Amino acid sequence: MAFACDICSKKHQTGNNVSHANNKTKRAFNPNLQRVRAIIDGSTKRIKVCTRCLRSGRVQKAV
């Protein structure tokens, strides 16, 4: 189960699965979270970050 991005707090959203017969059931859209080692306040920590934050450079990855 995905929780939330530690940078932007992006969480899951809910919606519907819609079948060909137009039946609707609830589903969840989870963010694409990755566990990365990042530099936070000068120290290295392992955080969960969405790929949008990784791609936009909001996270400084540890070497």
XYZ file of N, CA and C in Angstrom:
189
model
N 0.839 -1.186 0.000
C 0.000 0.000 0.000
C 0.877 1.240 0.000
N 0.600 2.153 -0.893
C 1.374 3.382 -0.974
C 0.836 4.404 0.027
N 1.727 5.186 0.591
C 1.295 6.178 1.551
C 1.351 7.569 0.940
N 2.425 8.287 1.166
C 2.511 9.646 0.641
C 3.962 9.990 0.353
N 4.161 10.906 -0.571
C 5.493 11.403 -0.896
C 5.969 12.273 0.269
N 7.228 12.078 0.685
C 7.768 12.859 1.800
C 8.093 14.290 1.388
N 8.143 14.586 0.100
C 8.472 15.931 -0.362
C 7.207 16.744 -0.624
N 6.307 16.226 -1.460
C 5.136 17.004 -1.864
C 3.831 16.512 -1.227
N 3.884 15.460 -0.424
C 2.721 14.889 0.272
C 1.651 14.375 -0.680
N 2.050 13.957 -1.884
C 1.095 13.380 -2.827
C 0.627 12.039 -2.285
N -0.706 11.829 -2.233
C -1.293 10.601 -1.704
C -2.147 9.941 -2.776
N -2.756 8.819 -2.405
C -3.605 8.127 -3.375
C -4.899 8.909 -3.588
N -5.454 8.765 -4.784
C -6.750 9.336 -5.106
C -7.693 8.186 -5.415
N -8.976 8.408 -5.233
C -9.949 7.364 -5.511
C -10.747 7.710 -6.753
N -11.236 6.674 -7.383
C -12.044 6.833 -8.579
C -12.827 5.560 -8.811
N -13.237 5.355 -10.052
C -14.046 4.193 -10.384
C -13.392 3.369 -11.478
N -13.472 2.028 -11.347
C -13.284 1.150 -12.479
C -14.602 1.151 -13.231
N -14.565 1.342 -14.524
C -15.791 1.359 -15.320
C -15.700 0.241 -16.343
N -16.607 -0.731 -16.249
C -16.587 -1.867 -17.160
C -17.280 -1.515 -18.478
N -17.209 -2.433 -19.409
C -17.861 -2.235 -20.701
C -19.377 -2.117 -20.525
N -19.915 -2.787 -19.499
C -21.346 -2.686 -19.196
C -21.677 -1.477 -18.320
N -20.678 -0.589 -18.140
C -20.822 0.647 -17.373
C -21.077 0.389 -15.892
N -20.639 -0.789 -15.388
C -20.662 -1.031 -13.944
C -19.491 -0.269 -13.328
N -19.722 0.305 -12.159
C -18.684 1.099 -11.506
C -18.339 0.502 -10.155
N -17.052 0.286 -9.930
C -16.547 -0.162 -8.638
C -15.400 0.760 -8.245
N -15.233 0.941 -6.947
C -14.207 1.855 -6.449
C -12.811 1.283 -6.681
N -11.859 2.181 -6.941
C -10.464 1.804 -7.078
C -9.602 2.947 -6.583
N -8.316 2.697 -6.435
C -7.381 3.715 -5.959
C -6.312 3.959 -7.008
N -5.954 5.222 -7.181
C -4.840 5.613 -8.035
C -3.687 5.969 -7.104
N -2.670 5.115 -7.045
C -1.552 5.337 -6.144
C -0.429 6.092 -6.853
N 0.273 6.977 -6.124
C 1.420 7.652 -6.722
C 2.570 6.667 -6.897
N 3.433 6.954 -7.842
C 4.585 6.100 -8.118
C 5.698 6.475 -7.146
N 5.702 5.836 -5.968
C 6.664 6.159 -4.921
C 7.883 5.248 -5.019
N 9.056 5.842 -4.846
C 10.316 5.109 -4.848
C 11.039 5.408 -3.540
N 11.708 4.380 -3.005
C 12.534 4.595 -1.820
C 13.917 4.996 -2.286
N 14.358 6.186 -1.893
C 15.662 6.689 -2.307
C 16.438 7.169 -1.090
N 17.760 7.130 -1.216
C 18.631 7.717 -0.212
C 18.870 9.158 -0.623
N 18.440 10.083 0.221
C 18.524 11.501 -0.108
C 19.229 12.251 1.011
N 19.777 13.390 0.655
C 20.434 14.243 1.643
C 19.396 15.207 2.199
N 19.077 15.036 3.483
C 18.100 15.878 4.178
C 18.803 16.535 5.359
N 18.867 17.859 5.374
C 19.519 18.638 6.440
C 20.954 18.186 6.678
N 21.674 17.877 5.609
C 23.081 17.511 5.729
C 23.352 16.061 6.058
N 22.315 15.270 6.311
C 22.520 13.853 6.610
C 21.755 13.016 5.594
N 22.198 11.772 5.453
C 21.576 10.868 4.495
C 20.433 10.126 5.154
N 19.269 10.177 4.515
C 18.089 9.470 5.023
C 17.427 8.735 3.874
N 16.730 7.672 4.187
C 15.974 6.928 3.192
C 14.527 7.397 3.271
N 14.030 7.966 2.163
C 12.688 8.530 2.151
C 11.911 7.963 0.960
N 10.589 8.095 1.032
C 9.719 7.718 -0.085
C 9.394 8.975 -0.876
N 9.704 8.948 -2.172
C 9.556 10.126 -3.015
C 8.832 9.722 -4.281
N 7.900 10.561 -4.748
C 7.233 10.277 -6.008
C 8.179 10.597 -7.166
N 7.937 9.988 -8.299
C 8.828 10.155 -9.438
C 8.760 11.566 -10.017
N 7.673 12.270 -9.804
C 7.573 13.659 -10.261
C 8.597 14.524 -9.517
N 8.749 14.305 -8.194
C 9.732 15.076 -7.419
C 11.155 14.685 -7.805
N 11.392 13.407 -8.082
C 12.719 12.981 -8.520
C 13.081 13.615 -9.849
N 12.139 13.617 -10.780
C 12.405 14.117 -12.119
C 12.607 15.626 -12.139
N 11.895 16.346 -11.262
C 11.971 17.798 -11.274
C 13.151 18.325 -10.461
N 13.898 17.437 -9.804
C 15.091 17.861 -9.084
C 14.822 18.393 -7.691
N 13.717 18.063 -7.104
C 13.417 18.522 -5.740
C 14.160 17.714 -4.689
N 14.772 16.602 -5.106
C 15.465 15.716 -4.181
C 16.930 15.674 -4.571
N 17.803 15.872 -3.573
C 19.227 15.698 -3.821
C 19.612 14.299 -3.363
N 19.888 13.421 -4.327
C 20.180 12.038 -3.999
C 21.577 11.917 -3.412
N 21.721 10.996 -2.458
C 23.015 10.731 -1.840
C 23.837 9.841 -2.761
N 25.130 10.055 -2.744
C 26.023 9.264 -3.600
C 26.391 7.958 -2.917
